[in-house]
mmCIF file of C-alpha atoms in Angstrom:
data_model
loop_
_atom_site.group_PDB
_atom_site.id
_atom_site.type_symbol
_atom_site.label_atom_id
_atom_site.label_comp_id
_atom_site.label_asym_id
_atom_site.label_seq_id
_atom_site.Cartn_x
_atom_site.Cartn_y
_atom_site.Cartn_z
ATOM 1 C CA UNK A 28 16.079 0.381 16.310
ATOM 2 C CA UNK A 29 14.954 3.931 16.998
ATOM 3 C CA UNK A 30 12.086 4.735 19.303
ATOM 4 C CA UNK A 31 9.086 6.230 17.520
ATOM 5 C CA UNK A 32 7.604 9.187 19.388
ATOM 6 C CA UNK A 33 4.463 9.753 17.307
ATOM 7 C CA UNK A 34 1.891 7.022 16.886
ATOM 8 C CA UNK A 35 1.591 5.174 13.624
ATOM 9 C CA UNK A 36 -1.961 4.904 12.331
ATOM 10 C CA UNK A 37 -2.091 1.154 11.781
ATOM 11 C CA UNK A 38 -5.578 1.209 10.273
ATOM 12 C CA UNK A 39 -4.449 3.771 7.697
ATOM 13 C CA UNK A 40 -1.580 1.496 6.679
ATOM 14 C CA UNK A 41 -3.778 -1.595 6.491
ATOM 15 C CA UNK A 42 -6.473 0.129 4.459
ATOM 16 C CA UNK A 43 -3.951 1.671 2.060
ATOM 17 C CA UNK A 44 -2.028 -1.534 1.461
ATOM 18 C CA UNK A 45 -5.268 -3.494 1.109
ATOM 19 C CA UNK A 46 -6.256 -1.108 -1.696
ATOM 20 C CA UNK A 47 -2.775 -1.493 -3.135
ATOM 21 C CA UNK A 48 -3.145 -5.275 -3.137
ATOM 22 C CA UNK A 49 -6.442 -5.033 -5.024
ATOM 23 C CA UNK A 50 -5.019 -2.627 -7.609
ATOM 24 C CA UNK A 51 -1.868 -4.746 -7.995
ATOM 25 C CA UNK A 52 -3.926 -7.897 -8.561
ATOM 26 C CA UNK A 53 -6.081 -6.158 -11.166
ATOM 27 C CA UNK A 54 -3.007 -4.826 -12.980
ATOM 28 C CA UNK A 55 -1.450 -8.299 -13.060
ATOM 29 C CA UNK A 56 -4.603 -9.724 -14.620
ATOM 30 C CA UNK A 57 -4.806 -6.973 -17.218
ATOM 31 C CA UNK A 58 -1.148 -7.325 -18.187
ATOM 32 C CA UNK A 59 -1.556 -11.087 -18.463
ATOM 33 C CA UNK A 60 -3.831 -10.521 -21.470
ATOM 34 C CA UNK A 61 -0.697 -9.814 -23.470
ATOM 35 C CA UNK A 62 0.885 -6.813 -25.118
ATOM 36 C CA UNK A 63 -0.985 -7.088 -28.409
ATOM 37 C CA UNK A 64 -4.401 -7.090 -26.723
ATOM 38 C CA UNK A 65 -3.323 -4.301 -24.372
ATOM 39 C CA UNK A 66 -2.154 -2.009 -27.191
ATOM 40 C CA UNK A 67 -5.282 -2.363 -29.302
ATOM 41 C CA UNK A 68 -7.860 -2.358 -26.493
ATOM 42 C CA UNK A 69 -8.619 1.146 -25.200
ATOM 43 C CA UNK A 70 -10.875 -0.206 -22.473
ATOM 44 C CA UNK A 71 -8.010 -2.225 -20.962
ATOM 45 C CA UNK A 72 -5.755 0.833 -21.107
ATOM 46 C CA UNK A 73 -8.376 2.884 -19.251
ATOM 47 C CA UNK A 74 -8.705 0.224 -16.548
ATOM 48 C CA UNK A 75 -4.936 0.103 -16.176
ATOM 49 C CA UNK A 76 -4.838 3.886 -15.827
ATOM 50 C CA UNK A 77 -7.351 3.743 -12.959
ATOM 51 C CA UNK A 78 -5.553 0.879 -11.188
ATOM 52 C CA UNK A 79 -2.126 2.461 -11.700
ATOM 53 C CA UNK A 80 -3.333 5.689 -10.106
ATOM 54 C CA UNK A 81 -4.989 3.815 -7.240
ATOM 55 C CA UNK A 82 -1.875 1.751 -6.579
ATOM 56 C CA UNK A 83 0.389 4.781 -6.552
ATOM 57 C CA UNK A 84 -1.908 6.769 -4.261
ATOM 58 C CA UNK A 85 -2.200 3.728 -1.990
ATOM 59 C CA UNK A 86 1.581 3.949 -1.551
ATOM 60 C CA UNK A 87 1.587 7.717 -1.174
ATOM 61 C CA UNK A 88 -1.046 7.879 1.555
ATOM 62 C CA UNK A 89 0.974 5.897 4.150
ATOM 63 C CA UNK A 90 4.131 7.619 2.909
ATOM 64 C CA UNK A 91 2.747 11.044 3.766
ATOM 65 C CA UNK A 92 1.637 9.775 7.174
ATOM 66 C CA UNK A 93 4.908 8.032 8.016
ATOM 67 C CA UNK A 94 6.926 11.037 6.838
ATOM 68 C CA UNK A 95 5.283 13.027 9.618
ATOM 69 C CA UNK A 96 5.804 10.219 12.146
ATOM 70 C CA UNK A 97 9.494 9.847 11.260
ATOM 71 C CA UNK A 98 10.121 13.574 10.827
ATOM 72 C CA UNK A 99 10.994 13.371 7.139
ATOM 73 C CA UNK A 100 10.633 16.432 4.916
ATOM 74 C CA UNK A 101 9.108 15.148 1.713
ATOM 75 C CA UNK A 102 7.175 16.186 -1.366
ATOM 76 C CA UNK A 103 4.989 14.194 -3.738
ATOM 77 C CA UNK A 104 7.939 13.448 -6.003
ATOM 78 C CA UNK A 105 10.438 12.288 -3.373
ATOM 79 C CA UNK A 106 8.274 10.894 -0.566
ATOM 80 C CA UNK A 107 8.497 7.257 -1.623
ATOM 81 C CA UNK A 108 12.257 7.364 -2.102
ATOM 82 C CA UNK A 109 12.961 9.125 1.199
ATOM 83 C CA UNK A 110 10.737 6.722 3.098
ATOM 84 C CA UNK A 111 12.200 3.832 1.123
ATOM 85 C CA UNK A 112 15.675 4.863 2.237
ATOM 86 C CA UNK A 113 14.410 5.165 5.814
ATOM 87 C CA UNK A 114 12.921 1.671 5.898
ATOM 88 C CA UNK A 115 15.843 0.023 4.121
ATOM 89 C CA UNK A 116 14.307 -0.543 0.702
ATOM 90 C CA UNK A 117 17.180 -1.965 -1.319
ATOM 91 C CA UNK A 118 16.563 -0.846 -4.895
ATOM 92 C CA UNK A 119 16.122 2.916 -4.576
ATOM 93 C CA UNK A 120 17.295 3.500 -8.139
ATOM 94 C CA UNK A 121 14.472 1.398 -9.598
ATOM 95 C CA UNK A 122 12.023 3.036 -7.202
ATOM 96 C CA UNK A 123 13.094 6.489 -8.409
ATOM 97 C CA UNK A 124 12.723 5.409 -12.039
ATOM 98 C CA UNK A 125 9.261 4.093 -11.203
ATOM 99 C CA UNK A 126 8.240 7.428 -9.675
ATOM 100 C CA UNK A 127 9.682 9.398 -12.600
ATOM 101 C CA UNK A 128 7.724 7.284 -15.052
ATOM 102 C CA UNK A 129 4.491 7.709 -13.095
ATOM 103 C CA UNK A 130 4.728 11.504 -13.089
ATOM 104 C CA UNK A 131 5.675 11.507 -16.757
ATOM 105 C CA UNK A 132 2.636 9.319 -17.433
ATOM 106 C CA UNK A 133 0.381 11.691 -15.461
ATOM 107 C CA UNK A 134 1.745 14.811 -17.202
ATOM 108 C CA UNK A 135 -0.593 15.784 -20.021
ATOM 109 C CA UNK A 136 2.313 17.493 -21.810
ATOM 110 C CA UNK A 137 4.130 14.184 -22.078
ATOM 111 C CA UNK A 138 3.117 11.353 -24.342
ATOM 112 C CA UNK A 139 3.387 7.758 -23.139
ATOM 113 C CA UNK A 140 2.436 5.249 -25.788
ATOM 114 C CA UNK A 141 0.490 2.087 -24.808
ATOM 115 C CA UNK A 142 3.474 -0.059 -25.789
ATOM 116 C CA UNK A 143 5.753 1.887 -23.449
ATOM 117 C CA UNK A 144 3.238 1.710 -20.595
ATOM 118 C CA UNK A 145 2.817 -2.060 -21.006
ATOM 119 C CA UNK A 146 6.555 -2.738 -21.136
ATOM 120 C CA UNK A 147 7.267 -0.582 -18.121
ATOM 121 C CA UNK A 148 4.547 -2.071 -15.934
ATOM 122 C CA UNK A 149 5.327 -5.642 -16.916
ATOM 123 C CA UNK A 150 8.942 -5.111 -15.884
ATOM 124 C CA UNK A 151 8.436 -2.933 -12.794
ATOM 125 C CA UNK A 152 5.037 -3.738 -11.314
ATOM 126 C CA UNK A 153 6.757 -5.738 -8.556
ATOM 127 C CA UNK A 154 8.041 -2.440 -7.112
ATOM 128 C CA UNK A 155 4.622 -1.773 -5.557
ATOM 129 C CA UNK A 156 4.641 -5.023 -3.615
ATOM 130 C CA UNK A 157 8.328 -4.927 -2.689
ATOM 131 C CA UNK A 158 7.996 -1.388 -1.398
ATOM 132 C CA UNK A 159 4.887 -2.138 0.678
ATOM 133 C CA UNK A 160 6.591 -5.201 2.140
ATOM 134 C CA UNK A 161 9.636 -3.142 3.183
ATOM 135 C CA UNK A 162 7.468 -0.494 4.852
ATOM 136 C CA UNK A 163 5.344 -3.056 6.700
ATOM 137 C CA UNK A 164 8.376 -4.984 7.925
ATOM 138 C CA UNK A 165 10.014 -1.805 9.206
ATOM 139 C CA UNK A 166 6.856 -0.794 11.078
ATOM 140 C CA UNK A 167 6.584 -4.255 12.625
ATOM 141 C CA UNK A 168 10.194 -4.201 13.791
ATOM 142 C CA UNK A 169 10.235 -0.636 15.119
ATOM 143 C CA UNK A 170 6.914 -0.906 16.971
ATOM 144 C CA UNK A 171 7.061 -4.548 18.034
ATOM 145 C CA UNK A 172 3.521 -4.794 16.672
ATOM 146 C CA UNK A 173 4.187 -7.865 14.549
ATOM 147 C CA UNK A 174 0.509 -8.489 13.748
ATOM 148 C CA UNK A 175 -0.202 -4.826 12.904
ATOM 149 C CA UNK A 176 -3.035 -4.529 15.394
ATOM 150 C CA UNK A 177 -4.667 -1.135 15.807
ATOM 151 C CA UNK A 178 -5.083 -1.077 19.578
ATOM 152 C CA UNK A 179 -6.553 2.424 19.481
ATOM 153 C CA UNK A 180 -9.278 1.190 17.148
ATOM 154 C CA UNK A 181 -10.025 -1.766 19.418
ATOM 155 C CA UNK A 182 -10.208 0.468 22.472
ATOM 156 C CA UNK A 183 -12.538 2.903 20.717
ATOM 157 C CA UNK A 184 -14.864 0.187 19.411
ATOM 158 C CA UNK A 185 -14.989 -1.579 22.785
ATOM 159 C CA UNK A 186 -16.035 1.722 24.372
ATOM 160 C CA UNK A 187 -18.799 2.107 21.778
ATOM 161 C CA UNK A 188 -20.048 -1.387 22.634
ATOM 162 C CA UNK A 189 -20.130 -0.738 26.383
ATOM 163 C CA UNK A 190 -21.689 2.719 26.086
ATOM 164 C CA UNK A 191 -24.374 1.455 23.717
ATOM 165 C CA UNK A 192 -25.231 -1.501 25.956
ATOM 166 C CA UNK A 193 -25.611 0.905 28.888
ATOM 167 C CA UNK A 194 -28.019 2.979 26.822
ATOM 168 C CA UNK A 195 -29.957 -0.131 25.799
ATOM 169 C CA UNK A 196 -30.259 -1.071 29.468
ATOM 170 C CA UNK A 197 -31.532 2.399 30.295
ATOM 171 C CA UNK A 198 -34.218 2.308 27.594
ATOM 172 C CA UNK A 199 -35.384 -1.211 28.437
ATOM 173 C CA UNK A 200 -35.586 -0.349 32.134
ATOM 174 C CA UNK A 201 -38.830 1.552 31.450
ATOM 175 C CA UNK A 202 -40.602 -1.797 31.061
ATOM 176 C CA UNK A 203 -42.349 -3.446 28.134
ATOM 177 C CA UNK A 204 -45.628 -1.514 28.239
ATOM 178 C CA UNK A 205 -43.983 1.906 28.457
ATOM 179 C CA UNK A 206 -41.495 0.842 25.772
ATOM 180 C CA UNK A 207 -44.301 -0.043 23.350
ATOM 181 C CA UNK A 208 -46.129 3.247 23.925
ATOM 182 C CA UNK A 209 -43.412 5.701 22.877
ATOM 183 C CA UNK A 210 -41.723 5.592 19.450
ATOM 184 C CA UNK A 211 -38.790 7.467 20.980
ATOM 185 C CA UNK A 212 -37.885 4.396 23.020
ATOM 186 C CA UNK A 213 -37.953 1.794 20.271
ATOM 187 C CA UNK A 214 -36.352 4.108 17.691
ATOM 188 C CA UNK A 215 -33.452 4.907 20.011
ATOM 189 C CA UNK A 216 -32.916 1.324 21.158
ATOM 190 C CA UNK A 217 -32.718 0.125 17.552
ATOM 191 C CA UNK A 218 -29.985 2.680 16.939
ATOM 192 C CA UNK A 219 -28.089 1.777 20.116
ATOM 193 C CA UNK A 220 -28.234 -1.915 19.221
ATOM 194 C CA UNK A 221 -26.849 -1.331 15.747
ATOM 195 C CA UNK A 222 -23.985 0.763 17.139
ATOM 196 C CA UNK A 223 -23.188 -1.968 19.678
ATOM 197 C CA UNK A 224 -23.306 -4.745 17.091
ATOM 198 C CA UNK A 225 -21.436 -2.836 14.381
ATOM 199 C CA UNK A 226 -18.672 -1.927 16.841
ATOM 200 C CA UNK A 227 -18.320 -5.561 17.917
ATOM 201 C CA UNK A 228 -18.294 -6.577 14.264
ATOM 202 C CA UNK A 229 -15.595 -3.984 13.471
ATOM 203 C CA UNK A 230 -13.419 -5.525 16.193
ATOM 204 C CA UNK A 231 -14.002 -8.930 14.652
ATOM 205 C CA UNK A 232 -13.254 -7.681 11.135
ATOM 206 C CA UNK A 233 -9.966 -6.150 12.265
ATOM 207 C CA UNK A 234 -8.783 -9.153 14.287
ATOM 208 C CA UNK A 235 -10.091 -12.082 12.233
ATOM 209 C CA UNK A 236 -7.131 -12.074 9.783
ATOM 210 C CA UNK A 237 -4.700 -11.951 12.737
ATOM 211 C CA UNK A 238 -6.203 -15.228 13.946
ATOM 212 C CA UNK A 239 -5.869 -16.763 10.486
ATOM 213 C CA UNK A 240 -9.503 -16.319 9.447
ATOM 214 C CA UNK A 241 -9.170 -15.360 5.798
ATOM 215 C CA UNK A 242 -12.682 -15.612 4.403
ATOM 216 C CA UNK A 243 -15.613 -14.066 6.218
ATOM 217 C CA UNK A 244 -18.534 -11.720 5.667
ATOM 218 C CA UNK A 245 -21.517 -11.020 7.882
ATOM 219 C CA UNK A 246 -20.608 -14.251 9.691
ATOM 220 C CA UNK A 247 -17.309 -12.905 11.059
ATOM 221 C CA UNK A 248 -18.244 -13.514 14.707
ATOM 222 C CA UNK A 249 -19.516 -16.998 13.902
ATOM 223 C CA UNK A 250 -16.216 -17.727 12.155
ATOM 224 C CA UNK A 251 -14.442 -16.711 15.356
ATOM 225 C CA UNK A 252 -16.421 -19.372 17.210
ATOM 226 C CA UNK A 253 -15.513 -21.939 14.577
ATOM 227 C CA UNK A 254 -11.873 -20.865 14.886
ATOM 228 C CA UNK A 255 -11.819 -21.296 18.652
ATOM 229 C CA UNK A 256 -11.423 -17.596 19.406
ATOM 230 C CA UNK A 257 -14.874 -17.363 20.997
ATOM 231 C CA UNK A 258 -16.326 -20.239 23.052
ATOM 232 C CA UNK A 259 -18.858 -22.491 21.247
ATOM 233 C CA UNK A 260 -21.525 -21.672 23.852
ATOM 234 C CA UNK A 261 -21.896 -18.231 22.244
ATOM 235 C CA UNK A 262 -22.654 -19.496 18.747
ATOM 236 C CA UNK A 263 -26.496 -19.463 19.112
ATOM 237 C CA UNK A 264 -26.366 -16.016 20.742
ATOM 238 C CA UNK A 265 -24.135 -14.548 18.024
ATOM 239 C CA UNK A 266 -26.374 -16.040 15.355
ATOM 240 C CA UNK A 267 -29.372 -14.298 16.966
ATOM 241 C CA UNK A 268 -27.398 -11.046 17.201
ATOM 242 C CA UNK A 269 -26.524 -11.203 13.519
ATOM 243 C CA UNK A 270 -30.098 -12.044 12.495
ATOM 244 C CA UNK A 271 -31.500 -9.179 14.553
ATOM 245 C CA UNK A 272 -29.025 -6.736 13.009
ATOM 246 C CA UNK A 273 -29.964 -7.899 9.506
ATOM 247 C CA UNK A 274 -33.653 -7.631 10.376
ATOM 248 C CA UNK A 275 -33.231 -4.074 11.620
ATOM 249 C CA UNK A 276 -31.378 -2.883 8.527
ATOM 250 C CA UNK A 277 -33.841 -4.549 6.150
ATOM 251 C CA UNK A 278 -36.975 -3.247 7.869
ATOM 252 C CA UNK A 279 -37.839 -1.009 10.768
ATOM 253 C CA UNK A 280 -41.326 -2.540 10.883
ATOM 254 C CA UNK A 281 -40.677 -5.068 13.617
ATOM 255 C CA UNK A 282 -42.907 -6.390 16.395
ATOM 256 C CA UNK A 283 -42.069 -4.257 19.430
ATOM 257 C CA UNK A 284 -42.706 -6.939 22.014
ATOM 258 C CA UNK A 285 -40.415 -9.340 20.149
ATOM 259 C CA UNK A 286 -37.766 -6.630 19.844
ATOM 260 C CA UNK A 287 -37.941 -5.892 23.563
ATOM 261 C CA UNK A 288 -37.614 -9.575 24.489
ATOM 262 C CA UNK A 289 -34.763 -10.188 22.038
ATOM 263 C CA UNK A 290 -32.815 -7.227 23.364
ATOM 264 C CA UNK A 291 -33.417 -8.314 26.957
ATOM 265 C CA UNK A 292 -31.957 -11.686 25.994
ATOM 266 C CA UNK A 293 -29.000 -10.475 23.954
ATOM 267 C CA UNK A 294 -27.774 -7.276 25.612
ATOM 268 C CA UNK A 295 -25.847 -8.968 28.421
ATOM 269 C CA UNK A 296 -23.784 -11.075 26.021
ATOM 270 C CA UNK A 297 -21.886 -8.237 24.364
ATOM 271 C CA UNK A 298 -19.303 -7.762 27.111
ATOM 272 C CA UNK A 299 -18.678 -11.506 27.722
ATOM 273 C CA UNK A 300 -18.018 -11.911 23.978
ATOM 274 C CA UNK A 301 -15.635 -8.938 24.128
ATOM 275 C CA UNK A 302 -13.800 -10.600 27.003
ATOM 276 C CA UNK A 303 -13.555 -13.859 25.041
ATOM 277 C CA UNK A 304 -11.968 -12.057 22.093
ATOM 278 C CA UNK A 305 -9.659 -10.104 24.420
ATOM 279 C CA UNK A 306 -8.511 -13.291 26.159
ATOM 280 C CA UNK A 307 -7.790 -15.030 22.847
ATOM 281 C CA UNK A 308 -5.924 -11.967 21.603
ATOM 282 C CA UNK A 309 -3.756 -11.908 24.726
ATOM 283 C CA UNK A 310 -2.882 -15.577 24.201
ATOM 284 C CA UNK A 311 -2.007 -14.905 20.581
ATOM 285 C CA UNK A 312 0.190 -11.923 21.488
ATOM 286 C CA UNK A 313 1.965 -13.960 24.189
ATOM 287 C CA UNK A 314 2.634 -16.660 21.612
ATOM 288 C CA UNK A 315 4.021 -14.131 19.118
ATOM 289 C CA UNK A 316 6.195 -12.514 21.807
ATOM 290 C CA UNK A 317 7.581 -15.908 22.813
ATOM 291 C CA UNK A 318 8.331 -16.723 19.183
ATOM 292 C CA UNK A 319 10.110 -13.416 18.635
ATOM 293 C CA UNK A 320 12.137 -13.910 21.810
ATOM 294 C CA UNK A 321 13.198 -17.342 20.606
ATOM 295 C CA UNK A 322 14.214 -15.935 17.220
ATOM 296 C CA UNK A 323 16.276 -13.248 18.940
ATOM 297 C CA UNK A 324 18.001 -15.798 21.151
ATOM 298 C CA UNK A 325 18.773 -17.988 18.125
ATOM 299 C CA UNK A 326 20.181 -14.970 16.270
ATOM 300 C CA UNK A 327 22.366 -14.009 19.231
ATOM 301 C CA UNK A 328 23.564 -17.589 19.507
ATOM 302 C CA UNK A 329 24.544 -17.652 15.830
ATOM 303 C CA UNK A 330 26.447 -14.374 16.235
ATOM 304 C CA UNK A 331 28.383 -15.806 19.196
ATOM 305 C CA UNK A 332 29.212 -18.955 17.232
ATOM 306 C CA UNK A 333 30.524 -16.855 14.334
ATOM 307 C CA UNK A 334 32.704 -14.747 16.650
ATOM 308 C CA UNK A 335 34.135 -17.861 18.280
#
């Protein structure tokens, strides 16, 4: 496949298709209420209108981005089809009909009756998912990034963690008594801690699904321990980190001596946890690369057998 010169914004794709998935799911639920209920219920029609617009825009946003990456000249009305052709989407005719209907539906001069909207979406809603799947598969194959990992994001967040920990170290180096005297010190260190923790959490949030962790919230890092991505020895530390973060966002009225001691205890664990995640990610990527190599060898073997 062709070499891509410009970088694909993986996070943009993931965010857009995540929004698409939510809108698609909502539309499926609304359509499942049946045509009769849909036609007579204005509230349902309004919700469908919102979700339909969100789903379409969630396709258009990565389309505009990838058009630039691939050097495609597109407009709002042909972007999806041109990108679809580029990525090998099979049913371009249905995709074009889908786009035409959407712009007709959005045109105030046109009149789309509820019955027509219901029938069209019930028949063609799958286009959203099929299209997104084709785009994602093409990106995976052309970049070799089969897990859709945003390495630029990870690099940026890791830098935030390290820089913030350095600043925490600098503030705490003044000593407990000096720290307690000046609000500047404890105000700044609270901010630096939240940046460090939030950046580590953002790394976790991005990578957790790649490791097969599907359900998580504030406990993302703890779930990584449970999943074997981070060593069990860090569980108590990560629990303290999470509790301190929650304490800081719920109240800034915190005992300064306790804050100082907690930060002295926790600050040196950020980078070891980063290294744990990095090591597990490397192992996962090696495993994926080995699997892909095996698939390629099997495919080449089948081609040889067919020729013989």
